[in-house]
């Protein structure tokens, strides 16, 4: 199973989290390859330049198309998903890819998961050991069960 790892990696906490996910996927015997954009930044290009932007975008798109499954890390800031991760989940879903959402933060108190993510994913996991052991060949569905519905503001 070829995996595209969608995840934010903008601060130390996020980098440590994505490293744990990379390690878990490397340990998983049903995973044959992992593409992690964090490890695929073309260092010889100036960060933010037109060339860098084109390379990163096209390389990520190519690998979402290449993979069998998108494993996405939800944890970002509060209730917000990283926009790039959200895009990669949506693009993967549109291509018919198997979608796994991994989340360490509590969905009820720290990081609610939006309905468009909960109902597009095939598997929801919160334990890194479960990710390391998940059988991607069997593709057993694990539904997100803790849907949090934020209060709706009333019109005045």
PDB file of C-alpha atoms in Angstrom:
ATOM      1  CA  UNK A   1       0.000   0.000   0.000  1.00  0.00           C
ATOM      2  CA  UNK A   2       1.433   3.349  -1.055  1.00  0.00           C
ATOM      3  CA  UNK A   3       0.632   6.162   1.363  1.00  0.00           C
ATOM      4  CA  UNK A   4       0.482   9.925   0.893  1.00  0.00           C
ATOM      5  CA  UNK A   5       0.954  11.566   4.287  1.00  0.00           C
ATOM      6  CA  UNK A   6      -0.950  14.854   4.487  1.00  0.00           C
ATOM      7  CA  UNK A   7      -0.004  16.878   7.541  1.00  0.00           C
ATOM      8  CA  UNK A   8       0.904  20.350   8.736  1.00  0.00           C
ATOM      9  CA  UNK A   9       4.555  20.791   9.735  1.00  0.00           C
ATOM     10  CA  UNK A  10       4.804  24.476  10.568  1.00  0.00           C
ATOM     11  CA  UNK A  11       5.933  24.353  14.200  1.00  0.00           C
ATOM     12  CA  UNK A  12       7.841  22.041  16.539  1.00  0.00           C
ATOM     13  CA  UNK A  13       4.711  20.301  17.883  1.00  0.00           C
ATOM     14  CA  UNK A  14       3.452  19.537  14.379  1.00  0.00           C
ATOM     15  CA  UNK A  15       6.869  18.311  13.217  1.00  0.00           C
ATOM     16  CA  UNK A  16       7.149  15.948  16.194  1.00  0.00           C
ATOM     17  CA  UNK A  17       3.634  14.642  15.510  1.00  0.00           C
ATOM     18  CA  UNK A  18       4.264  14.010  11.819  1.00  0.00           C
ATOM     19  CA  UNK A  19       7.547  12.268  12.697  1.00  0.00           C
ATOM     20  CA  UNK A  20       5.575   9.892  14.967  1.00  0.00           C
ATOM     21  CA  UNK A  21       3.140   9.238  12.116  1.00  0.00           C
ATOM     22  CA  UNK A  22       5.983   8.651   9.627  1.00  0.00           C
ATOM     23  CA  UNK A  23       7.562   6.164  12.047  1.00  0.00           C
ATOM     24  CA  UNK A  24       4.253   4.351  12.613  1.00  0.00           C
ATOM     25  CA  UNK A  25       3.680   4.018   8.871  1.00  0.00           C
ATOM     26  CA  UNK A  26       7.246   2.769   8.360  1.00  0.00           C
ATOM     27  CA  UNK A  27       6.581   0.085  11.021  1.00  0.00           C
ATOM     28  CA  UNK A  28       3.295  -0.954   9.445  1.00  0.00           C
ATOM     29  CA  UNK A  29       3.857  -4.226   7.530  1.00  0.00           C
ATOM     30  CA  UNK A  30       1.009  -3.482   5.082  1.00  0.00           C
ATOM     31  CA  UNK A  31       2.579  -0.188   3.965  1.00  0.00           C
ATOM     32  CA  UNK A  32       5.057  -0.474   1.098  1.00  0.00           C
ATOM     33  CA  UNK A  33       5.929   3.208   0.537  1.00  0.00           C
ATOM     34  CA  UNK A  34       5.252   6.539   2.220  1.00  0.00           C
ATOM     35  CA  UNK A  35       5.410   9.942   0.582  1.00  0.00           C
ATOM     36  CA  UNK A  36       5.707  12.659   3.220  1.00  0.00           C
ATOM     37  CA  UNK A  37       5.800  16.193   1.775  1.00  0.00           C
ATOM     38  CA  UNK A  38       7.783  17.286   4.851  1.00  0.00           C
ATOM     39  CA  UNK A  39      10.696  15.221   3.570  1.00  0.00           C
ATOM     40  CA  UNK A  40      10.275  16.239  -0.069  1.00  0.00           C
ATOM     41  CA  UNK A  41      11.002  19.961   0.006  1.00  0.00           C
ATOM     42  CA  UNK A  42      13.428  20.744  -2.808  1.00  0.00           C
ATOM     43  CA  UNK A  43      16.203  22.429  -0.824  1.00  0.00           C
ATOM     44  CA  UNK A  44      18.036  23.856  -3.837  1.00  0.00           C
ATOM     45  CA  UNK A  45      15.042  26.073  -4.684  1.00  0.00           C
ATOM     46  CA  UNK A  46      14.424  29.307  -2.793  1.00  0.00           C
ATOM     47  CA  UNK A  47      11.522  28.799  -0.382  1.00  0.00           C
ATOM     48  CA  UNK A  48       8.504  30.740  -1.652  1.00  0.00           C
ATOM     49  CA  UNK A  49       9.922  31.379  -5.119  1.00  0.00           C
ATOM     50  CA  UNK A  50       7.795  30.683  -8.193  1.00  0.00           C
ATOM     51  CA  UNK A  51       9.984  27.671  -9.000  1.00  0.00           C
ATOM     52  CA  UNK A  52       9.666  26.299  -5.458  1.00  0.00           C
ATOM     53  CA  UNK A  53       5.895  26.815  -5.432  1.00  0.00           C
ATOM     54  CA  UNK A  54       5.488  25.057  -8.780  1.00  0.00           C
ATOM     55  CA  UNK A  55       7.699  22.153  -7.691  1.00  0.00           C
ATOM     56  CA  UNK A  56       5.948  21.631  -4.331  1.00  0.00           C
ATOM     57  CA  UNK A  57       2.438  21.891  -5.746  1.00  0.00           C
ATOM     58  CA  UNK A  58       3.069  19.584  -8.715  1.00  0.00           C
ATOM     59  CA  UNK A  59       5.048  17.070  -6.642  1.00  0.00           C
ATOM     60  CA  UNK A  60       2.293  16.847  -4.036  1.00  0.00           C
ATOM     61  CA  UNK A  61      -0.443  16.518  -6.684  1.00  0.00           C
ATOM     62  CA  UNK A  62       1.542  13.810  -8.478  1.00  0.00           C
ATOM     63  CA  UNK A  63       1.900  11.839  -5.249  1.00  0.00           C
ATOM     64  CA  UNK A  64      -1.764  12.105  -4.235  1.00  0.00           C
ATOM     65  CA  UNK A  65      -2.511  10.628  -7.667  1.00  0.00           C
ATOM     66  CA  UNK A  66       0.213   7.969  -7.147  1.00  0.00           C
ATOM     67  CA  UNK A  67      -0.888   6.724  -3.734  1.00  0.00           C
ATOM     68  CA  UNK A  68      -3.385   4.059  -2.728  1.00  0.00           C
ATOM     69  CA  UNK A  69      -4.372   5.869   0.473  1.00  0.00           C
ATOM     70  CA  UNK A  70      -4.144   9.325   1.997  1.00  0.00           C
ATOM     71  CA  UNK A  71      -3.270   9.332   5.690  1.00  0.00           C
ATOM     72  CA  UNK A  72      -4.056  12.797   7.011  1.00  0.00           C
ATOM     73  CA  UNK A  73      -3.136  14.331  10.345  1.00  0.00           C
ATOM     74  CA  UNK A  74      -6.019  16.505  11.508  1.00  0.00           C
ATOM     75  CA  UNK A  75      -4.398  18.336  14.413  1.00  0.00           C
ATOM     76  CA  UNK A  76      -3.765  21.930  13.491  1.00  0.00           C
ATOM     77  CA  UNK A  77      -4.950  24.904  15.528  1.00  0.00           C
ATOM     78  CA  UNK A  78      -8.217  24.581  17.423  1.00  0.00           C
ATOM     79  CA  UNK A  79     -11.087  23.623  15.167  1.00  0.00           C
ATOM     80  CA  UNK A  80      -9.203  24.530  12.002  1.00  0.00           C
ATOM     81  CA  UNK A  81      -7.685  21.951   9.728  1.00  0.00           C
ATOM     82  CA  UNK A  82      -4.539  22.903   7.841  1.00  0.00           C
ATOM     83  CA  UNK A  83      -5.735  24.190   4.427  1.00  0.00           C
ATOM     84  CA  UNK A  84      -3.145  22.144   2.530  1.00  0.00           C
ATOM     85  CA  UNK A  85      -4.098  18.984   4.408  1.00  0.00           C
ATOM     86  CA  UNK A  86      -7.779  19.700   3.762  1.00  0.00           C
ATOM     87  CA  UNK A  87      -7.067  20.126   0.056  1.00  0.00           C
ATOM     88  CA  UNK A  88      -5.111  16.853  -0.073  1.00  0.00           C
ATOM     89  CA  UNK A  89      -7.941  14.983   1.680  1.00  0.00           C
ATOM     90  CA  UNK A  90     -10.502  16.408  -0.741  1.00  0.00           C
ATOM     91  CA  UNK A  91      -8.397  15.742  -3.824  1.00  0.00           C
ATOM     92  CA  UNK A  92      -7.690  12.201  -2.654  1.00  0.00           C
ATOM     93  CA  UNK A  93     -11.385  11.617  -2.008  1.00  0.00           C
ATOM     94  CA  UNK A  94     -12.286  12.956  -5.470  1.00  0.00           C
ATOM     95  CA  UNK A  95      -9.817  10.471  -6.960  1.00  0.00           C
ATOM     96  CA  UNK A  96     -11.368   7.592  -4.995  1.00  0.00           C
ATOM     97  CA  UNK A  97      -8.432   7.132  -2.624  1.00  0.00           C
ATOM     98  CA  UNK A  98      -8.820   5.406   0.736  1.00  0.00           C
ATOM     99  CA  UNK A  99      -8.807   8.138   3.415  1.00  0.00           C
ATOM    100  CA  UNK A 100      -7.447   7.703   6.945  1.00  0.00           C
ATOM    101  CA  UNK A 101      -7.694  10.559   9.428  1.00  0.00           C
ATOM    102  CA  UNK A 102      -5.329  10.442  12.393  1.00  0.00           C
ATOM    103  CA  UNK A 103      -5.876  12.790  15.312  1.00  0.00           C
ATOM    104  CA  UNK A 104      -4.093  13.062  18.647  1.00  0.00           C
ATOM    105  CA  UNK A 105      -6.015  16.036  20.036  1.00  0.00           C
ATOM    106  CA  UNK A 106      -9.406  15.522  21.664  1.00  0.00           C
ATOM    107  CA  UNK A 107     -12.142  16.183  19.066  1.00  0.00           C
ATOM    108  CA  UNK A 108     -14.600  17.314  21.742  1.00  0.00           C
ATOM    109  CA  UNK A 109     -12.409  19.804  23.588  1.00  0.00           C
ATOM    110  CA  UNK A 110      -9.330  20.684  21.519  1.00  0.00           C
ATOM    111  CA  UNK A 111      -9.911  20.086  17.827  1.00  0.00           C
ATOM    112  CA  UNK A 112     -13.430  19.381  16.551  1.00  0.00           C
ATOM    113  CA  UNK A 113     -13.568  17.611  13.212  1.00  0.00           C
ATOM    114  CA  UNK A 114     -15.770  19.141  10.516  1.00  0.00           C
ATOM    115  CA  UNK A 115     -18.576  17.044   9.038  1.00  0.00           C
ATOM    116  CA  UNK A 116     -17.057  17.285   5.551  1.00  0.00           C
ATOM    117  CA  UNK A 117     -14.003  15.464   6.906  1.00  0.00           C
ATOM    118  CA  UNK A 118     -15.736  12.994   9.220  1.00  0.00           C
ATOM    119  CA  UNK A 119     -18.042  11.800   6.501  1.00  0.00           C
ATOM    120  CA  UNK A 120     -15.424  11.645   3.755  1.00  0.00           C
ATOM    121  CA  UNK A 121     -12.951   9.471   5.608  1.00  0.00           C
ATOM    122  CA  UNK A 122     -12.802   5.682   5.642  1.00  0.00           C
ATOM    123  CA  UNK A 123     -10.876   5.291   8.896  1.00  0.00           C
ATOM    124  CA  UNK A 124     -10.539   7.481  11.985  1.00  0.00           C
ATOM    125  CA  UNK A 125      -7.710   6.725  14.429  1.00  0.00           C
ATOM    126  CA  UNK A 126      -6.435   8.422  17.577  1.00  0.00           C
ATOM    127  CA  UNK A 127      -3.775   5.974  18.764  1.00  0.00           C
ATOM    128  CA  UNK A 128      -0.385   5.885  17.037  1.00  0.00           C
ATOM    129  CA  UNK A 129      -0.056   2.154  17.776  1.00  0.00           C
ATOM    130  CA  UNK A 130      -3.330   1.528  15.934  1.00  0.00           C
ATOM    131  CA  UNK A 131      -1.902   3.316  12.903  1.00  0.00           C
ATOM    132  CA  UNK A 132       1.258   1.183  13.050  1.00  0.00           C
ATOM    133  CA  UNK A 133      -0.894  -1.990  13.150  1.00  0.00           C
ATOM    134  CA  UNK A 134      -3.768  -1.023  10.838  1.00  0.00           C
ATOM    135  CA  UNK A 135      -4.184  -3.543   7.999  1.00  0.00           C
ATOM    136  CA  UNK A 136      -4.358  -1.384   4.881  1.00  0.00           C
ATOM    137  CA  UNK A 137      -4.909  -4.504   2.779  1.00  0.00           C
ATOM    138  CA  UNK A 138      -8.219  -5.340   4.480  1.00  0.00           C
ATOM    139  CA  UNK A 139      -9.378  -1.686   4.533  1.00  0.00           C
ATOM    140  CA  UNK A 140     -11.707  -2.210   7.490  1.00  0.00           C
ATOM    141  CA  UNK A 141     -13.742   0.966   7.936  1.00  0.00           C
ATOM    142  CA  UNK A 142     -13.586   2.725  11.295  1.00  0.00           C
ATOM    143  CA  UNK A 143     -16.161   5.487  11.480  1.00  0.00           C
ATOM    144  CA  UNK A 144     -15.697   8.741  13.352  1.00  0.00           C
ATOM    145  CA  UNK A 145     -18.241   8.450  16.164  1.00  0.00           C
ATOM    146  CA  UNK A 146     -17.693  11.621  18.197  1.00  0.00           C
ATOM    147  CA  UNK A 147     -19.181  14.171  15.858  1.00  0.00           C
ATOM    148  CA  UNK A 148     -19.161  17.518  17.596  1.00  0.00           C
ATOM    149  CA  UNK A 149     -21.725  19.992  16.377  1.00  0.00           C
ATOM    150  CA  UNK A 150     -20.796  23.511  17.329  1.00  0.00           C
ATOM    151  CA  UNK A 151     -23.657  25.725  18.417  1.00  0.00           C
ATOM    152  CA  UNK A 152     -25.201  27.701  15.579  1.00  0.00           C
ATOM    153  CA  UNK A 153     -25.486  31.433  16.104  1.00  0.00           C
ATOM    154  CA  UNK A 154     -29.063  32.611  16.124  1.00  0.00           C
ATOM    155  CA  UNK A 155     -30.190  35.437  13.870  1.00  0.00           C
ATOM    156  CA  UNK A 156     -31.136  38.548  15.791  1.00  0.00           C
TER     157      UNK A 156
END
